[in-house]
Coordinates of N, CA and C in Angstrom, one line a residue:
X11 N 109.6 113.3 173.8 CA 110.4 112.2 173.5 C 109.8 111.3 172.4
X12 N 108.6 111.1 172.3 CA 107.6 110.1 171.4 C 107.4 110.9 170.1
X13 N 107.6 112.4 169.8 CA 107.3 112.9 168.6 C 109.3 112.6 168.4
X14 N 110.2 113.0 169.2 CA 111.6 112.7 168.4 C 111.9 111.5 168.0
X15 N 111.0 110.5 168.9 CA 111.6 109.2 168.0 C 110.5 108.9 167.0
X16 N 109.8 109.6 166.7 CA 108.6 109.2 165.5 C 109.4 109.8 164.5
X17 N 109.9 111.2 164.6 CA 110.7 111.6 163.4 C 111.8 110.9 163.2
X18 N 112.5 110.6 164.0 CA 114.0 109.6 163.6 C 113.2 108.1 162.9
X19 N 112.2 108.0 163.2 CA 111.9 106.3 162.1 C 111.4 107.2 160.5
X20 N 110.8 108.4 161.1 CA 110.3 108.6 159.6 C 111.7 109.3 158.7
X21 N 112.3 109.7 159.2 CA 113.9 109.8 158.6 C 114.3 109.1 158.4
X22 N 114.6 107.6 158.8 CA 115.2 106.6 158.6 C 114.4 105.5 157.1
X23 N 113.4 105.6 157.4 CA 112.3 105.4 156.2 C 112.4 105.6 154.7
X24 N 112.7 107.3 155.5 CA 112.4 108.2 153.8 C 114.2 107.9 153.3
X25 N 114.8 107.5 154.1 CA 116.9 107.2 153.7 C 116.6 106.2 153.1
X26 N 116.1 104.7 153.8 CA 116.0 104.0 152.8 C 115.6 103.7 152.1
X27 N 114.3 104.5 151.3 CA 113.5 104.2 150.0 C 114.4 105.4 148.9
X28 N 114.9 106.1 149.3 CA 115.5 106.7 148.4 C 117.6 106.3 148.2
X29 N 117.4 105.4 149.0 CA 118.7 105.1 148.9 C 119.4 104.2 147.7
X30 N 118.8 104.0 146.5 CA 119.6 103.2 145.6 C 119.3 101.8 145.8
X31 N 118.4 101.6 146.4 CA 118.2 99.7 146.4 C 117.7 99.5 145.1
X32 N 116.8 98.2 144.6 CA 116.1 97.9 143.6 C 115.6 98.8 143.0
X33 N 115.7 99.0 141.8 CA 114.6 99.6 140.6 C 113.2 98.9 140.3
X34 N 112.3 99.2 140.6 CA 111.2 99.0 140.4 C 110.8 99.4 138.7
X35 N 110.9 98.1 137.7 CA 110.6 97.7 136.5 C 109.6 97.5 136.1
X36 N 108.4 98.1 135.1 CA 106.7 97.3 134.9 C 107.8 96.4 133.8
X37 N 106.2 96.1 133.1 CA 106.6 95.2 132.1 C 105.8 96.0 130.8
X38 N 106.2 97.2 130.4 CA 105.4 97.7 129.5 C 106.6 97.3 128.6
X39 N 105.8 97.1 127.4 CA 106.4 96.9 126.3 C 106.8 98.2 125.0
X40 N 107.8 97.7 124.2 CA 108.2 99.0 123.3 C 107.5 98.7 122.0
X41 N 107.0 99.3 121.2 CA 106.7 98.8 119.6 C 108.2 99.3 119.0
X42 N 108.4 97.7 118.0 CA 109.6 97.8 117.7 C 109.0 98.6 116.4
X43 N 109.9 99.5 115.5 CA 109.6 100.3 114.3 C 110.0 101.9 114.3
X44 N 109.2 102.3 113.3 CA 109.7 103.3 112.6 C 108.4 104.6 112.7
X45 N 108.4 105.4 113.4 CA 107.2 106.0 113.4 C 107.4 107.3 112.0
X46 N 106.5 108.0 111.8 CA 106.0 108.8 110.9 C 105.1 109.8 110.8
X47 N 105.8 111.0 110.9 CA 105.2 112.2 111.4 C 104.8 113.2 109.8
X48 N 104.0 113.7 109.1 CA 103.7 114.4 108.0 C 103.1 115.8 108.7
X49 N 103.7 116.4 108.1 CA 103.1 117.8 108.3 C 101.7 118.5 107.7
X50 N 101.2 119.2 107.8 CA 99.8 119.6 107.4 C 100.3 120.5 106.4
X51 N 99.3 121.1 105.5 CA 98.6 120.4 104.7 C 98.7 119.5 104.2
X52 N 100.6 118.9 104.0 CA 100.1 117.5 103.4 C 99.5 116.5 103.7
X53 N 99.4 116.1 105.3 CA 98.7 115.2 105.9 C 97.7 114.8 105.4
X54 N 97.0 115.6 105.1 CA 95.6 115.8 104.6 C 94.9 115.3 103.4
X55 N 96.4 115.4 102.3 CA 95.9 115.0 101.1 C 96.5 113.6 100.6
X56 N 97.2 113.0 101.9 CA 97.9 111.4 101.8 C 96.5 110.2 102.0
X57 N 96.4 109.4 101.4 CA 95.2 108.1 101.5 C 96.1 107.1 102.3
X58 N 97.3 107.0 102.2 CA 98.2 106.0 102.7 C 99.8 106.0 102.6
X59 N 100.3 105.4 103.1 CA 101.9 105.3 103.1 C 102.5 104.0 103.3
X60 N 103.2 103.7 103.2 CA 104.2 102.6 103.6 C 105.8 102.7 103.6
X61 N 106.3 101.9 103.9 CA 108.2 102.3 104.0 C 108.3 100.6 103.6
X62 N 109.6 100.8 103.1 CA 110.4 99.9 102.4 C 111.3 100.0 103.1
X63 N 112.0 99.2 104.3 CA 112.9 99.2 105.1 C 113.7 98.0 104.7
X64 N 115.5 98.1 105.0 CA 116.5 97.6 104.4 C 117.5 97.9 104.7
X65 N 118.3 96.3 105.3 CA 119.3 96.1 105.7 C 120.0 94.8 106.0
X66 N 120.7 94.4 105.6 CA 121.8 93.3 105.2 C 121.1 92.5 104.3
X67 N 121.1 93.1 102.8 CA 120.4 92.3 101.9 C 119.4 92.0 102.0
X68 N 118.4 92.7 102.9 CA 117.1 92.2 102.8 C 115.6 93.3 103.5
X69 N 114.7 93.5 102.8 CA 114.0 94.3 102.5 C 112.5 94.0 103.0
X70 N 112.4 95.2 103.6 CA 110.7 94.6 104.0 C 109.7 96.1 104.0
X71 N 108.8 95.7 102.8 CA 107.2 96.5 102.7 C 106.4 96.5 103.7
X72 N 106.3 97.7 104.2 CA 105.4 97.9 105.6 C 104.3 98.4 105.5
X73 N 103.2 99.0 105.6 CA 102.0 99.6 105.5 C 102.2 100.1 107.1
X74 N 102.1 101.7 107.2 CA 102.1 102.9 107.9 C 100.6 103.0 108.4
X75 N 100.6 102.2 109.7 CA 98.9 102.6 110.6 C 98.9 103.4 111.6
X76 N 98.3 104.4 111.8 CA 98.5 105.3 112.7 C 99.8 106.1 113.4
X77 N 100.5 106.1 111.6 CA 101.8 106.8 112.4 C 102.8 106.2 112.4
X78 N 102.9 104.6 112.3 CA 103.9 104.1 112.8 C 103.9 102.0 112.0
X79 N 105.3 102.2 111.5 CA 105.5 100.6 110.9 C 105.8 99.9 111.8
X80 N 105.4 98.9 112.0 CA 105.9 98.0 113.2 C 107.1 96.9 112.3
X81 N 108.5 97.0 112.5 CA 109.4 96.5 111.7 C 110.3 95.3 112.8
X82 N 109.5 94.2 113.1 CA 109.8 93.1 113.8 C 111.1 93.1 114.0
X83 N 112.1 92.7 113.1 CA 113.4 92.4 113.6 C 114.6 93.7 113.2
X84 N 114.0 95.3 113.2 CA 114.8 96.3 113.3 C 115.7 96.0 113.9
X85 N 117.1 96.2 113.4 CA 118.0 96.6 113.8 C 118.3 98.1 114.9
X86 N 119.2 97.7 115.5 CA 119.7 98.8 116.3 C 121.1 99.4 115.2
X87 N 121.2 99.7 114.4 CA 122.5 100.2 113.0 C 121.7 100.7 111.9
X88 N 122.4 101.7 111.1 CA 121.6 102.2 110.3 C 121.1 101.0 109.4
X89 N 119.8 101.8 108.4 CA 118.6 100.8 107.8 C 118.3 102.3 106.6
X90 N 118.1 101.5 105.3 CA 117.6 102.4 104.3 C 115.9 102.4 104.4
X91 N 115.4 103.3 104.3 CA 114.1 103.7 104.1 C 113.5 104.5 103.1
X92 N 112.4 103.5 102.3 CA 111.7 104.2 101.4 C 110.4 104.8 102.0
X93 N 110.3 105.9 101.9 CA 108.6 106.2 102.1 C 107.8 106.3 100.8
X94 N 106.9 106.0 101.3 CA 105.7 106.0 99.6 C 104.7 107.1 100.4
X95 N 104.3 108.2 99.8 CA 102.8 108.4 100.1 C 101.7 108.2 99.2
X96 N 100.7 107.9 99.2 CA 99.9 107.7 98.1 C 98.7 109.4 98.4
X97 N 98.6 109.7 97.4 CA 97.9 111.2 97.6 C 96.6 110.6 97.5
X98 N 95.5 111.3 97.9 CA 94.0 111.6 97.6 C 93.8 112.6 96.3
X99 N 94.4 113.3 95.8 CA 94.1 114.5 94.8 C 94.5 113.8 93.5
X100 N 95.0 112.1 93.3 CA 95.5 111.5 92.3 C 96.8 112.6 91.7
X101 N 97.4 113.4 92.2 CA 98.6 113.7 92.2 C 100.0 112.9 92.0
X102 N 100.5 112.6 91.7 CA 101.3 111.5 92.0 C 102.1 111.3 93.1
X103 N 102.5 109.9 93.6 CA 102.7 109.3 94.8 C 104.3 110.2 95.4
X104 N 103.7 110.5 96.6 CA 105.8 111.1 96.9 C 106.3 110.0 97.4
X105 N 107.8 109.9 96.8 CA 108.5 108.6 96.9 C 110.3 109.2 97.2
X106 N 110.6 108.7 98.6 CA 112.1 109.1 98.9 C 112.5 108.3 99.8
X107 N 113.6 108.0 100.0 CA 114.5 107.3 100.4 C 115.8 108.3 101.1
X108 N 116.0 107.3 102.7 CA 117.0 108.2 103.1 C 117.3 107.0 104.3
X109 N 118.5 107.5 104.7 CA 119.1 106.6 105.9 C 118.7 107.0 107.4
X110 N 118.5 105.6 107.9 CA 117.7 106.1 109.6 C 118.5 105.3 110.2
X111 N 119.1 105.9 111.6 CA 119.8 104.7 112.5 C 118.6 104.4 113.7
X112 N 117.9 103.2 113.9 CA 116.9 103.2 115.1 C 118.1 103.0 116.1
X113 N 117.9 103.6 116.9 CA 118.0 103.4 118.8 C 117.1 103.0 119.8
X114 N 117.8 102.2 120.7 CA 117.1 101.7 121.9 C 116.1 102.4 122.4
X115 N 115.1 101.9 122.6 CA 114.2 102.9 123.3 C 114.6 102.0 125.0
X116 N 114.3 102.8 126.0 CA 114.4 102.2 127.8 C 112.8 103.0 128.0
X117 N 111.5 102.5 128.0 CA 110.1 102.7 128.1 C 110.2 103.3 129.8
X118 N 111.4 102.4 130.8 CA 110.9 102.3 132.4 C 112.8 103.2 132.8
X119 N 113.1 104.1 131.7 CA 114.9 104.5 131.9 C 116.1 103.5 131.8
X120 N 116.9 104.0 131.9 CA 117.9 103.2 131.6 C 118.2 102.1 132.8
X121 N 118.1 102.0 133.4 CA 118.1 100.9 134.7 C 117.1 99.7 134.7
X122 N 116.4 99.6 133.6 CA 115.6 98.5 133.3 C 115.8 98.3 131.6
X123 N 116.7 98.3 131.5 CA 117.0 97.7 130.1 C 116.2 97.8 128.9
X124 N 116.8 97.8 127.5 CA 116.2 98.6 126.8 C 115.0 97.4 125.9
X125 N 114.1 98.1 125.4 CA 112.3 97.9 125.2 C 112.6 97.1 123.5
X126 N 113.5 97.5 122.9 CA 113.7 97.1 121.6 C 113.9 98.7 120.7
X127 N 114.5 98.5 119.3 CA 114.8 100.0 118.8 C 113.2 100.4 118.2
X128 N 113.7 101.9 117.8 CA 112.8 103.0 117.4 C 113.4 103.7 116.7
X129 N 113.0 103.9 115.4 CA 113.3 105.5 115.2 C 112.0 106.5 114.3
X130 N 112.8 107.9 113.9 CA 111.4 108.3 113.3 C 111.7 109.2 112.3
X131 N 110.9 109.6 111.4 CA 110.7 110.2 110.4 C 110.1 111.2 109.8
X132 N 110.6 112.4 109.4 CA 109.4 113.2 109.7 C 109.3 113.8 107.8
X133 N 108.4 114.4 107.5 CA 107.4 114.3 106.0 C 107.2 115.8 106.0
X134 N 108.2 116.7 105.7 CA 107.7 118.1 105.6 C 106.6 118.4 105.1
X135 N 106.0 119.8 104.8 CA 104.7 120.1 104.0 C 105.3 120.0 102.1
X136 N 106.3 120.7 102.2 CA 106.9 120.3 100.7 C 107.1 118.5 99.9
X137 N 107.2 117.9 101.5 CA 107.7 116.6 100.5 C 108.8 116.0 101.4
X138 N 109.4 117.4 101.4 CA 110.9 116.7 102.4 C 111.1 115.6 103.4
X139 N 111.9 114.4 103.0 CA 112.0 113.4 104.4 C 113.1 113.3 104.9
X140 N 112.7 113.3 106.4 CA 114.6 113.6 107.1 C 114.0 112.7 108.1
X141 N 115.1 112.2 109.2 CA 115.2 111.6 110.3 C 114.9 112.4 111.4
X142 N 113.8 111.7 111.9 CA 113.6 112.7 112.8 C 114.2 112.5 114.6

């Protein structure tokens, strides 16, 4: 009798932690921006980058650290994007422009609301820049 009613509390337990109550939310934060992915070999031969982001008349020079612009008041709607690379080989600089829409990032899923937008970009070995 003592092991069936130990199972009926642990049944009853495991129903209501899985039943849809509260979502348990941290507080981890999103980096708002534009990340930046280059492919190899060219990775290799870049000193630096930055993006020229732009939208509703107004324009802001970023400097690219570890990958990624941090673009404070990104929009969630498309935004023009310049990338600059600056080469090591004194080659000259690859320079393109293309349209990115950032999206909400949810860090904790969609049930804790969204972290601020994101998007990304990726830097073929030729040159090529697309939305990644």
């Amino acid at each position: 009798m003592r092991i069936l009613a130990g199972v009926g509390v642990l049944a009853a337990a495991v129903t209501v932690s899985c039943g849809g109550g509260e979502v348990a939310c941290t507080m981890i934060g999103t980096p708002v921006g534009i990340s930046l992915d280059i492919e190899q070999p060219l990775e290799a031969e870049v000193a630096g980058a930055t993006m020229t982001v732009c939208w509703a008349e107004t324009c802001h020079t970023i400097p690219v650290a570890h990958g990624f612009a941090t673009v404070d008041d990104l929009p969630a709607a498309p935004v023009k994007v310049t990338v600059t690379l600056v080469r090591t080989d004194l080659a000259p600089s690859i320079e393109q422009t293309l349209e990115v829409t950032p999206e909400l990032a949810y860090p904790n899923g969609p049930d804790c609301g969204a972290g601020g937008p994101q998007a990304g970009i990726r830097v073929a070995a030729d040159g090529t820049v697309t939305e990644r």
